Tab-separated table of C-alpha atoms in Angstrom:
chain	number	residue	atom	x	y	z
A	1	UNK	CA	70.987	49.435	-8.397
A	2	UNK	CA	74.461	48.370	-6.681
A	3	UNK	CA	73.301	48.584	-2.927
A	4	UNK	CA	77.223	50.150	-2.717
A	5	UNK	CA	76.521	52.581	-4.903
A	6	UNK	CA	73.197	53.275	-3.219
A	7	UNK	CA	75.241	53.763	0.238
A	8	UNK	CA	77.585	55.852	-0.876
A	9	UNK	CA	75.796	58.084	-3.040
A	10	UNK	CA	73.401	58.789	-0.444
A	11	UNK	CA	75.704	58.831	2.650
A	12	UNK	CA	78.221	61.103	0.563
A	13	UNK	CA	77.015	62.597	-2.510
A	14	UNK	CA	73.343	63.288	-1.773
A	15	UNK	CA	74.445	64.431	1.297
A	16	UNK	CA	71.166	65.380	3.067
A	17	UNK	CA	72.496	68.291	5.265
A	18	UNK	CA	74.378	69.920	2.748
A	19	UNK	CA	72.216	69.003	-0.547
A	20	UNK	CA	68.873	69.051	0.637
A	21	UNK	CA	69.198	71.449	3.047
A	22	UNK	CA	67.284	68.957	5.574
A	23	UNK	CA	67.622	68.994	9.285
A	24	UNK	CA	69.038	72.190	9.541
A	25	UNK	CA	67.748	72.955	13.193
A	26	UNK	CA	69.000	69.643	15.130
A	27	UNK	CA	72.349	71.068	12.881
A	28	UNK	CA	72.783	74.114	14.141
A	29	UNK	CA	71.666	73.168	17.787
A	30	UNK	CA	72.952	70.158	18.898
A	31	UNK	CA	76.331	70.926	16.776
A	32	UNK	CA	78.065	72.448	19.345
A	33	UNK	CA	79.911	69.506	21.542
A	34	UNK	CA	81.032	66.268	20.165
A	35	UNK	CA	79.199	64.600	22.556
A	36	UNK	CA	75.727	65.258	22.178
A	37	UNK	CA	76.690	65.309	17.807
A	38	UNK	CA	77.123	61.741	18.453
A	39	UNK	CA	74.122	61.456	20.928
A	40	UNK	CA	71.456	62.606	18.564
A	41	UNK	CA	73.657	61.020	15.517
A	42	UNK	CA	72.751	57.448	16.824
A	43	UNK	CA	69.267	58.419	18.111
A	44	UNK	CA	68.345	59.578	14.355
A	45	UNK	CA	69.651	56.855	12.601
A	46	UNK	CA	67.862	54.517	14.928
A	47	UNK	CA	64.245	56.452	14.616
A	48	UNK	CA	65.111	56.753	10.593
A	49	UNK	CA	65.513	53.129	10.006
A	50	UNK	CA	62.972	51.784	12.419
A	51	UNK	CA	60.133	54.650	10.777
A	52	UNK	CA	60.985	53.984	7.268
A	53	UNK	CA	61.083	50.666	7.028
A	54	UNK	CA	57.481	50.555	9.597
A	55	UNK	CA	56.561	53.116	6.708
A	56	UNK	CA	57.237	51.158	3.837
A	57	UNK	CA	55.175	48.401	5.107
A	58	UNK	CA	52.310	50.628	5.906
A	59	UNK	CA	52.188	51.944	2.356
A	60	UNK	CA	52.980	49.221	0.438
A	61	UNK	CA	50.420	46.974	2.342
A	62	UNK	CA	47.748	48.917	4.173
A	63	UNK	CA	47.733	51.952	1.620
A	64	UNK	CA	48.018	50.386	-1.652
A	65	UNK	CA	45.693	47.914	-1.467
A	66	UNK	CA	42.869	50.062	0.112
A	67	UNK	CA	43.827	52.531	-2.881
A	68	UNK	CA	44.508	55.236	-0.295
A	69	UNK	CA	47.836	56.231	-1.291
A	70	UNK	CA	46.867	60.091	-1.172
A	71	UNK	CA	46.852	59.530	2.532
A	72	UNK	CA	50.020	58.930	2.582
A	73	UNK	CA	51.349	62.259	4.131
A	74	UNK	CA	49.130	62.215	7.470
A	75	UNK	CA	49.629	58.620	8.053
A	76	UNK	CA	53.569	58.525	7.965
A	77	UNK	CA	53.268	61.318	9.934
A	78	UNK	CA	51.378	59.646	12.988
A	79	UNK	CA	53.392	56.674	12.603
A	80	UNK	CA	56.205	58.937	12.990
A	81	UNK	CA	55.496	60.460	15.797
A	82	UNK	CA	54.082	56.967	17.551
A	83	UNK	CA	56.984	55.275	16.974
A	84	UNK	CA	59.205	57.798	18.459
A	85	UNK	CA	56.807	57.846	21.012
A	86	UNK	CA	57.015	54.200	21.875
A	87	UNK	CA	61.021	54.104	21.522
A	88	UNK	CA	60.718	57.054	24.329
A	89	UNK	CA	59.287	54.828	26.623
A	90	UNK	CA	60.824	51.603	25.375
A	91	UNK	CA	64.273	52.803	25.926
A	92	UNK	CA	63.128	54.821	29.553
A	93	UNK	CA	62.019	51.610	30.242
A	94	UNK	CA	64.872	49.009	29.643
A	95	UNK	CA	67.638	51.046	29.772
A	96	UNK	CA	68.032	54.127	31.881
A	97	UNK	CA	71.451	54.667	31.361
A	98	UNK	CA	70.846	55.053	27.343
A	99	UNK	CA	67.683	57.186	28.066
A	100	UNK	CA	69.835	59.554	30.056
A	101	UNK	CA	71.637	60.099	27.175
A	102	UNK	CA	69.441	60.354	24.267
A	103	UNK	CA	66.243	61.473	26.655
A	104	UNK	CA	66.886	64.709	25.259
A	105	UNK	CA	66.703	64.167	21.913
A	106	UNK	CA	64.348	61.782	21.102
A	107	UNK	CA	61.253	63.974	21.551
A	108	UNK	CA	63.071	66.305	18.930
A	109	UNK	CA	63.501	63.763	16.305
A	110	UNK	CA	59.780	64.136	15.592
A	111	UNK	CA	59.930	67.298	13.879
A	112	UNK	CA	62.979	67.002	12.167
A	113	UNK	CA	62.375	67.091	8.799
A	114	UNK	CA	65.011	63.757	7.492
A	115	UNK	CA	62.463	61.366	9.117
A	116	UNK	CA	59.634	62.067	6.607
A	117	UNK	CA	61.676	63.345	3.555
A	118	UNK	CA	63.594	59.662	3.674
A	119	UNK	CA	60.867	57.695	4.511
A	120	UNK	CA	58.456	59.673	1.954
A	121	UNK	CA	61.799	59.265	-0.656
A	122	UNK	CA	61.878	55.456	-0.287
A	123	UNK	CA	58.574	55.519	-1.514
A	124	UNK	CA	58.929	58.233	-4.483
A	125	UNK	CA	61.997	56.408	-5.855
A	126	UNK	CA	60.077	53.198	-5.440
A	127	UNK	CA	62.985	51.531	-3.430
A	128	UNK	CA	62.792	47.661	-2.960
A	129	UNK	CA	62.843	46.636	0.895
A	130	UNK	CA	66.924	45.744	0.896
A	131	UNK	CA	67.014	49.260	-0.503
A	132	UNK	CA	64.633	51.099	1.547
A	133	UNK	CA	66.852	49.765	4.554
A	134	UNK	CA	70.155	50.736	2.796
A	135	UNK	CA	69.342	53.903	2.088
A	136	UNK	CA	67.401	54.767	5.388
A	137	UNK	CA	71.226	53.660	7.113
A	138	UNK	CA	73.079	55.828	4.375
A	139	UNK	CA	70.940	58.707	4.496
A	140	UNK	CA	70.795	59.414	8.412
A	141	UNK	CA	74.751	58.265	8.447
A	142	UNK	CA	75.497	61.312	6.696
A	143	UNK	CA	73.912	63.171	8.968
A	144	UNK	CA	75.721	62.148	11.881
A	145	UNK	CA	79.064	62.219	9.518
A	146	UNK	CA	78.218	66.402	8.942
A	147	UNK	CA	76.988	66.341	12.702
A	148	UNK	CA	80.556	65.257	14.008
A	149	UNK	CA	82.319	67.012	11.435
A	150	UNK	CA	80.962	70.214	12.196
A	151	UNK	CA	80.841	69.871	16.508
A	152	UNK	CA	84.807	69.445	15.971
A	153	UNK	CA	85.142	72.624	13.747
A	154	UNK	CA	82.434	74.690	16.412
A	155	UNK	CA	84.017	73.732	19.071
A	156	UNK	CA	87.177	75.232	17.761
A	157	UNK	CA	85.622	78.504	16.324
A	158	UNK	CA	83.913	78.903	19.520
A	159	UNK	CA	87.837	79.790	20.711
A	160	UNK	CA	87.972	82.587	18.131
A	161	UNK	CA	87.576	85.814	17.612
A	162	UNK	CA	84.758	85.885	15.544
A	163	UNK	CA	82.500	89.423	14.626
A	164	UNK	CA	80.124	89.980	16.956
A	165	UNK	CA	77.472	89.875	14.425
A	166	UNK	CA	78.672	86.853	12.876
A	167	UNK	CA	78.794	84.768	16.425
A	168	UNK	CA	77.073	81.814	16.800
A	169	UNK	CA	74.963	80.828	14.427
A	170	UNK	CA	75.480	83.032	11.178
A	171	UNK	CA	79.506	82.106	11.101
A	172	UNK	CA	78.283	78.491	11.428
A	173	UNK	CA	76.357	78.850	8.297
A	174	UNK	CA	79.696	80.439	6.235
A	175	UNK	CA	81.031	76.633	7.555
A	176	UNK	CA	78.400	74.827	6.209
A	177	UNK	CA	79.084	76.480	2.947
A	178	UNK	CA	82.442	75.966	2.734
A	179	UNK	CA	81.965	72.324	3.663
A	180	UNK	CA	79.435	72.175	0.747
A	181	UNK	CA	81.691	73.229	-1.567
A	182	UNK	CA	84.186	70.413	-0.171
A	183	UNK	CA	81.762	67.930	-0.455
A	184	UNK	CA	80.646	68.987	-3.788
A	185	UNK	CA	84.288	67.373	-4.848
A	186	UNK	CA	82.612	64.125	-4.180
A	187	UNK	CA	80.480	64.166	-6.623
A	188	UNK	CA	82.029	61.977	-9.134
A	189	UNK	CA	82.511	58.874	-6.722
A	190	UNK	CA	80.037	56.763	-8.056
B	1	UNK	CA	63.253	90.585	25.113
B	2	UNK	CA	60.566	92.456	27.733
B	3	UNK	CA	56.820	92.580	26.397
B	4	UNK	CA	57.091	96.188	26.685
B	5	UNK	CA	59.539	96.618	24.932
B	6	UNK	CA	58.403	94.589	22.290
B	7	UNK	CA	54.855	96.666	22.229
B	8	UNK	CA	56.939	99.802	21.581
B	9	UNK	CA	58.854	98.832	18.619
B	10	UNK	CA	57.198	99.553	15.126
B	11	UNK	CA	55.955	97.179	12.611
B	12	UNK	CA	59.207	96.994	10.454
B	13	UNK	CA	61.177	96.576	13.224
B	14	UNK	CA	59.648	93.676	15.268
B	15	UNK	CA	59.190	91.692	11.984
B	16	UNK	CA	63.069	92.080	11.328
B	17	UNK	CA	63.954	90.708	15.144
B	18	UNK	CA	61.038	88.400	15.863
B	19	UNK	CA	62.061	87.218	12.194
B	20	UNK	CA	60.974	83.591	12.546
B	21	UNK	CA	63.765	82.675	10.117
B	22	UNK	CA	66.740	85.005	10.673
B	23	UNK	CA	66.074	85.980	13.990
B	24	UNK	CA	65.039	82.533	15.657
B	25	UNK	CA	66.207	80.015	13.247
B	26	UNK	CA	63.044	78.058	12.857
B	27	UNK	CA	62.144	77.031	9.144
B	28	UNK	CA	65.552	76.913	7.987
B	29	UNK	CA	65.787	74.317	5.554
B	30	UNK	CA	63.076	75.309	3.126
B	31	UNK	CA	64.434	78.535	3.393
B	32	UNK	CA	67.553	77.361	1.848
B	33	UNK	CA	66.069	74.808	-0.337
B	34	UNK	CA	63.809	76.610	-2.173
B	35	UNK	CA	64.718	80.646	-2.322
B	36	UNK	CA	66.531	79.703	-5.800
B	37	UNK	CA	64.092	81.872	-7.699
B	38	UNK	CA	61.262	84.608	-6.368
B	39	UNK	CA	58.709	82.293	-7.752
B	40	UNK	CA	59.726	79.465	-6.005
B	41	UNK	CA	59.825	82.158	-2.572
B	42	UNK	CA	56.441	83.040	-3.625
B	43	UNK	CA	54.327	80.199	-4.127
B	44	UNK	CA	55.959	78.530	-0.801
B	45	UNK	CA	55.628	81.832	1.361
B	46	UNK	CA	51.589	81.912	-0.439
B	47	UNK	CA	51.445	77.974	0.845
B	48	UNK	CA	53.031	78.139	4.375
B	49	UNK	CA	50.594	81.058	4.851
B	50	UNK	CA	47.467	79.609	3.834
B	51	UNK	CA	48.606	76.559	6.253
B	52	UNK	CA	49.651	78.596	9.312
B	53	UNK	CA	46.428	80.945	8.738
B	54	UNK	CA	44.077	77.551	8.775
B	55	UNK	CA	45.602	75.741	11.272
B	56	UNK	CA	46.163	78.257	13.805
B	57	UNK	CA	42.422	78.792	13.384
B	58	UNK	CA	41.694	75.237	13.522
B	59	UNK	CA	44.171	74.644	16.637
B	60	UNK	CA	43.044	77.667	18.715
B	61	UNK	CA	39.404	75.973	18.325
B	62	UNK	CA	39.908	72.486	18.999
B	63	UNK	CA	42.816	73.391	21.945
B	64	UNK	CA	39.977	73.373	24.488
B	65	UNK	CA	38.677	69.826	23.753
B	66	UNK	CA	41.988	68.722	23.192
B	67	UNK	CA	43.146	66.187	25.962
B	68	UNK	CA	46.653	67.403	27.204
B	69	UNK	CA	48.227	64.253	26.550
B	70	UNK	CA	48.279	63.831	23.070
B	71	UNK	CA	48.105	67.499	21.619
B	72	UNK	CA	51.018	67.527	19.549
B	73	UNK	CA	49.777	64.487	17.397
B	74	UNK	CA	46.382	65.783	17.198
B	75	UNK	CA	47.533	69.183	15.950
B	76	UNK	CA	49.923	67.329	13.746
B	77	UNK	CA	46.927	65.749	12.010
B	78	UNK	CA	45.708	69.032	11.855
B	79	UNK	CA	48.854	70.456	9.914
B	80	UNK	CA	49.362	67.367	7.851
B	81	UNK	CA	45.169	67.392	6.190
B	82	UNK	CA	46.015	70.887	5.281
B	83	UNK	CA	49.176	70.289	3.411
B	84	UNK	CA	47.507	67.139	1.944
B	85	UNK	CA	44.797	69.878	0.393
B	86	UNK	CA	47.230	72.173	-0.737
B	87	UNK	CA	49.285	69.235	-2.461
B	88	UNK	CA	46.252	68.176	-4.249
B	89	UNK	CA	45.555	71.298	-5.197
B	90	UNK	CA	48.994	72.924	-6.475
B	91	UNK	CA	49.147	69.547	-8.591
B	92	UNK	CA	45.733	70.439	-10.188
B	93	UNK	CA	46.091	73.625	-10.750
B	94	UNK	CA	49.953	74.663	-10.846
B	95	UNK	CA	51.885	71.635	-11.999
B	96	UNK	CA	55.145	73.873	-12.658
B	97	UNK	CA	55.208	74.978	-9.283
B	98	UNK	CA	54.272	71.719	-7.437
B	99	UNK	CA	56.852	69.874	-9.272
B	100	UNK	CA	59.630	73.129	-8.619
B	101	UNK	CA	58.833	72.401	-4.681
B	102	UNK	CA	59.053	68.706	-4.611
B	103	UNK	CA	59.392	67.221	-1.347
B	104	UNK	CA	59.259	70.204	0.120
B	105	UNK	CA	55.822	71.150	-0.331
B	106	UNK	CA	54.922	67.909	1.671
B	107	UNK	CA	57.637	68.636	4.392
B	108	UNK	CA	55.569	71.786	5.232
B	109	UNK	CA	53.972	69.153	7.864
B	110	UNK	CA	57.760	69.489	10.006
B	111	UNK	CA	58.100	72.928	9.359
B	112	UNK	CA	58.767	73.928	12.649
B	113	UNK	CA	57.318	77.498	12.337
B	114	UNK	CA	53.719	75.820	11.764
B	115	UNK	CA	54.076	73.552	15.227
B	116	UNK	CA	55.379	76.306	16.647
B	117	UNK	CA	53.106	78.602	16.800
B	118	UNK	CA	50.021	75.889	17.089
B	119	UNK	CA	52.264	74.958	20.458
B	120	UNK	CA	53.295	78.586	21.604
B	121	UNK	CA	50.107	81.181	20.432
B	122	UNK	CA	47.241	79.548	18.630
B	123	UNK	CA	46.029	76.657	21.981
B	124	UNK	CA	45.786	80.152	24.546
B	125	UNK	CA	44.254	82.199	21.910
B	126	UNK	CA	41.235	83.233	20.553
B	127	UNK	CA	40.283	82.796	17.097
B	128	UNK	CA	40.993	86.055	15.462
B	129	UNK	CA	43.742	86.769	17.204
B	130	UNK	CA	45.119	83.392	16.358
B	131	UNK	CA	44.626	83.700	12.618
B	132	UNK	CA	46.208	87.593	12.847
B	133	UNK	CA	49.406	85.573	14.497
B	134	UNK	CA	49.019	83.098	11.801
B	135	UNK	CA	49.172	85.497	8.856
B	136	UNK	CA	51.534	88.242	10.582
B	137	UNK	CA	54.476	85.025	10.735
B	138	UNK	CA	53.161	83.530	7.454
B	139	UNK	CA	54.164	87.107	5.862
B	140	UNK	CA	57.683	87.648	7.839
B	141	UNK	CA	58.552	84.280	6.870
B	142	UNK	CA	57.190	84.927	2.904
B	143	UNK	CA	59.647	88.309	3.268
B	144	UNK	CA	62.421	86.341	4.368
B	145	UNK	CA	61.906	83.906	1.298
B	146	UNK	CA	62.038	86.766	-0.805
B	147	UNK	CA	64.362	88.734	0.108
B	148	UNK	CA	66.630	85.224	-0.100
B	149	UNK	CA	65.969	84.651	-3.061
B	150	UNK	CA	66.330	88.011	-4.780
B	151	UNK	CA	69.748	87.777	-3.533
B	152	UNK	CA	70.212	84.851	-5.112
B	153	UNK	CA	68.262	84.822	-8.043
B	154	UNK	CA	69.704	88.404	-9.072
B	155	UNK	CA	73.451	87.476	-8.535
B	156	UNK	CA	73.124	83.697	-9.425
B	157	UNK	CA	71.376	84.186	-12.884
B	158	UNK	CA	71.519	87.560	-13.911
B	159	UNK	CA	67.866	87.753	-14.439
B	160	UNK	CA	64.917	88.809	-12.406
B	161	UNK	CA	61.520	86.709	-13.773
B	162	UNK	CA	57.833	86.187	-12.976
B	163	UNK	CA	55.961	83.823	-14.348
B	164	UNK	CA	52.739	82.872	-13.410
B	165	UNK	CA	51.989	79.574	-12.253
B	166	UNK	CA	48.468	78.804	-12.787
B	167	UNK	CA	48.705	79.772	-16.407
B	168	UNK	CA	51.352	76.986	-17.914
B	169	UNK	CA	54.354	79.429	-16.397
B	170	UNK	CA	53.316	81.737	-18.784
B	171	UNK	CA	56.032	84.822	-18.105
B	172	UNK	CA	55.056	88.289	-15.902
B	173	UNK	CA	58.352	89.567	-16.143
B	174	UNK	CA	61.784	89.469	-17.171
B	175	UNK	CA	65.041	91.870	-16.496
B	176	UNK	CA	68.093	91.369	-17.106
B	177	UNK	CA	70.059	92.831	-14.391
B	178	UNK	CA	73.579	91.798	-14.633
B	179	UNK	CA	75.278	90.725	-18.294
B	180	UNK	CA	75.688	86.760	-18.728
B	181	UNK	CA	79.531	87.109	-18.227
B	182	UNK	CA	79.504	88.516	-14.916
B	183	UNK	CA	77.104	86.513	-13.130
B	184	UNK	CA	78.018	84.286	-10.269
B	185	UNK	CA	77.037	80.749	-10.719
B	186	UNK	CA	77.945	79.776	-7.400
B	187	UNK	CA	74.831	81.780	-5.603
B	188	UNK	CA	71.951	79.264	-6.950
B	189	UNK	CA	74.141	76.325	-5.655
B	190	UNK	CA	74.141	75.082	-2.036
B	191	UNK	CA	77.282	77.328	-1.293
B	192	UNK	CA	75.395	80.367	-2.254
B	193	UNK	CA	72.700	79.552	0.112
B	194	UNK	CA	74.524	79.341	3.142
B	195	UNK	CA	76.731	82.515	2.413
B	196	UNK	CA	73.592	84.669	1.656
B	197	UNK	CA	71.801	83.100	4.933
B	198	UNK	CA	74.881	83.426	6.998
B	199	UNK	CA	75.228	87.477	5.787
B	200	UNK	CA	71.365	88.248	6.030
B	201	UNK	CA	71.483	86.595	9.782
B	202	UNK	CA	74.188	88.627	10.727
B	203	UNK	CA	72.502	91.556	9.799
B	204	UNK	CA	69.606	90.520	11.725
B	205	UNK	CA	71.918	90.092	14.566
B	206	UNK	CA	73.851	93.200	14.257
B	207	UNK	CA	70.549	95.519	14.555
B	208	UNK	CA	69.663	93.334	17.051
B	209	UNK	CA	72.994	94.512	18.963
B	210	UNK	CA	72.371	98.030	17.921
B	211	UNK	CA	68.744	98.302	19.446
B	212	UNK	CA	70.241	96.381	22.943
B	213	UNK	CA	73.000	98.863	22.669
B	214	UNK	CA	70.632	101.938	22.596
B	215	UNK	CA	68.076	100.651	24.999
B	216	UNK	CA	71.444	100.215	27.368
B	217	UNK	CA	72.452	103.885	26.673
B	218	UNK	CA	69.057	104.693	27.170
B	219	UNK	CA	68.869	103.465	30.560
B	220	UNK	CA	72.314	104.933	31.268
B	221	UNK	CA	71.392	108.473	30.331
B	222	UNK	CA	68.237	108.013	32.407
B	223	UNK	CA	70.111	106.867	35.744
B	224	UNK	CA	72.227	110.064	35.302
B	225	UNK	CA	69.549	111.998	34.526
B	226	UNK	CA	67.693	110.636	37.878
B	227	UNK	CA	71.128	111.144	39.979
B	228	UNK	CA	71.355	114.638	38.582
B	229	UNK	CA	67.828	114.936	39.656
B	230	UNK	CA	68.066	114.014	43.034
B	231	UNK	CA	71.479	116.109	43.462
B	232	UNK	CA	69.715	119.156	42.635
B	233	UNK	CA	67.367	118.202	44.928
B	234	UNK	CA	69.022	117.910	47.798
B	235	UNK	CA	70.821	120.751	47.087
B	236	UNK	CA	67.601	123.059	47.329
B	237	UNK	CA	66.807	121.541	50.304
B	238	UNK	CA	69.976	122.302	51.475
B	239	UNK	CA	69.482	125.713	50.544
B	240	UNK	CA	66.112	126.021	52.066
B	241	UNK	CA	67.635	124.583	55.288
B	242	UNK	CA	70.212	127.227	55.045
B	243	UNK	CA	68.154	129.675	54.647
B	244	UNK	CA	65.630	128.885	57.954
């Protein structure tokens, strides 16, 4: 497949916020100021890359030759978690100033969901190593792209009047919609 | 909220504002992802229970051996041999609906509602309690998948349908609800998800206001009554005095 092609359509059309309804909580929370969009942007396309290609070499050479592919799940799982783990203390250790800034948001990377849907993906679509590391940029790229977008339109609506029912989190829902009906335009890029 | 307060409401009501899903946003993606049809909402709500039942059980056992350090990958373990069974099940037995859930079945492991209450009840609670908490949010979050989809199954494709999954989809039951001309595409899309979460939350939200607004009134019309209370009490003293 054209590694462009590969970018785009999963940066863009496959968007994973607004197609596959993935990482919905980091979305609604962290949303709110541009700042700490970009923050946890960076932090999960660091952890996404570094975990799926860690996972793709775990499967493709620990799991498949010991014929224990069914363990799949629970070990991508643990690396998961270990690696963000280790990048905690890694980055606490060598740079302080970074750590103050993503400190927050690395321990939440763990449970969001993107991590193990792309690095579980690479595997289902039987990617090839360039493309496991294309697509594990693309993928969380797009989330930071839909991150940013939406902290600039919240932190706009937060100066509105909205319902009071509708405040906060429900009216940031009727955005996401709308935006997924913008980006369902996209479609026929590639 | 106050834990009294919580004690007094009824059944109905707690599980519409401790809603794990409406009321405290955890577990929203698969809530989006997969309320397209009721049997979709069903065979997910049937799995995350049989999860959050299990592992709740298995947590609030294992939470006293567990060394502090590292409980959230042990219990993660936990979570993640569960789904593996249930995957390896559904695809023996239910093929339709395995396939229907995709990825999704598998990302019950992140599912925050499952870590969630592992973290927050299940390691300070005894068994039986633990599995009652277990089942109790399995079933508010299975209600919130269904009412979902309804919503979006009814105006999306017209039709309301069962079918059964362990039997080739063999089909329960089918109604047309609304004619084929006047359905509204649009609702089994991504668009159609957000709107219908983004309406059902505010609900939530607004009986949450109502209830805060009542308990407030309540309080008010208590303070008066107390102030009224002690005015006519001091007035019979008064009187008494007066009367010496």
């Amino acid at each position: 497949m054209n590694i462009l092609a590969l970018f785009i359509s999963a940066m863009l059309i496959n968007n994973i916020v607004l197609t596959k309804f993935l990482g919905m909580c980091p979305f609604m929370g962290v949303s709110t100021h541009l700042d700490s969009a970009i923050g946890m942007g960076a932090a999960v396309i660091f952890v996404i890359f570094g975990a799926s290609v860690l996972s793709y070499f775990l499967y493709y050479f620990v799991l498949v030759p010991l014929n224990l592919e069914y363990m799949q799940l629970i070990t991508f799982i643990l690396l998961i978690a270990a690696f963000v783990q280790f990048v905690e203390l890694f980055v606490k250790k060598f740079s302080p100033a970074l750590y103050k800034q993503l400190g927050i948001y690395l321990p939440l990377i763990t449970t969001n969901c993107t991590v193990l849907y792309v690095a579980q993906d690479n595997i289902t679509k039987g990617y090839t190593l360039v493309e496991t590391m294309v697509n594990s940029i693309a993928t969380p790229a797009g989330f930071m792209l839909m991150l940013v977008i939406f902290a600039t339109i919240r932190e706009r609506l937060n100066q509105n009047n909205v319902p009071k029912s509708f405040q906060g989190n429900p009216i940031a829902f009727v955005v996401a919609g709308i935006m997924a009906i913008a980006f369902s335009a996209l479609a026929g890029l590639v | 909220m106050s834990e009294k307060k919580t004690k007094k409401q009824g059944f109905f009501s707690k599980m519409l504002t401790d809603n794990p899903v409406f009321g405290l946003y955890l577990g929203i993606c698969s809530t989006l992802a997969i309320s397209t049809s009721i049997n979709n909402a069903l065979g997910m709500g049937a799995g995350v229970i049989f999860v959050l039942v299990l592992s709740n059980v298995v947590v609030s056992l294992i939470a006293p051996i567990t060394p502090d350090d590292i409980h959230i990958p042990v219990y993660i373990v936990v979570i993640a041999t569960l789904v593996t069974i249930l995957q390896m099940f559904l695809n023996a037995y239910a093929v339709d609906l395995y396939t229907a859930l995709g990825a999704f079945l598998s990302l019950i492991v992140v599912n925050c509602i499952i870590l969630g209450r592992a973290e927050a009840y299940a390691c300070n609670h005894n068994v039986k309690d633990s599995a009652k908490d277990g089942l109790m949010m399995g079933l508010s979050y299975t209600l919130s998948l269904l009412v979902m989809s309804l919503i979006r199954q009814v105006l999306g494709t017209g039709v309301l349908e069962l079918t059964n999954p362990f039997a080739g989809s063999a089909v329960i039951f089918s109604i047309r609800l609304i004619p084929e001309q006047f359905i509204i595409p649009m609702f089994t899309g991504e668009t159609g998800a957000f709107f219908t979460f983004a309406v059902l939350a505010a609900l939530i939200a607004l009986y949450k206001n109502k209830l805060a607004e009542a308990e407030a009134a309540a309080e008010k019309a208590a303070k008066v009554a107390a102030a009224k209370a002690k005015a006519a009490q001091l007035a019979k003293e008064k009187a008494a005095k007066e009367a010496a």
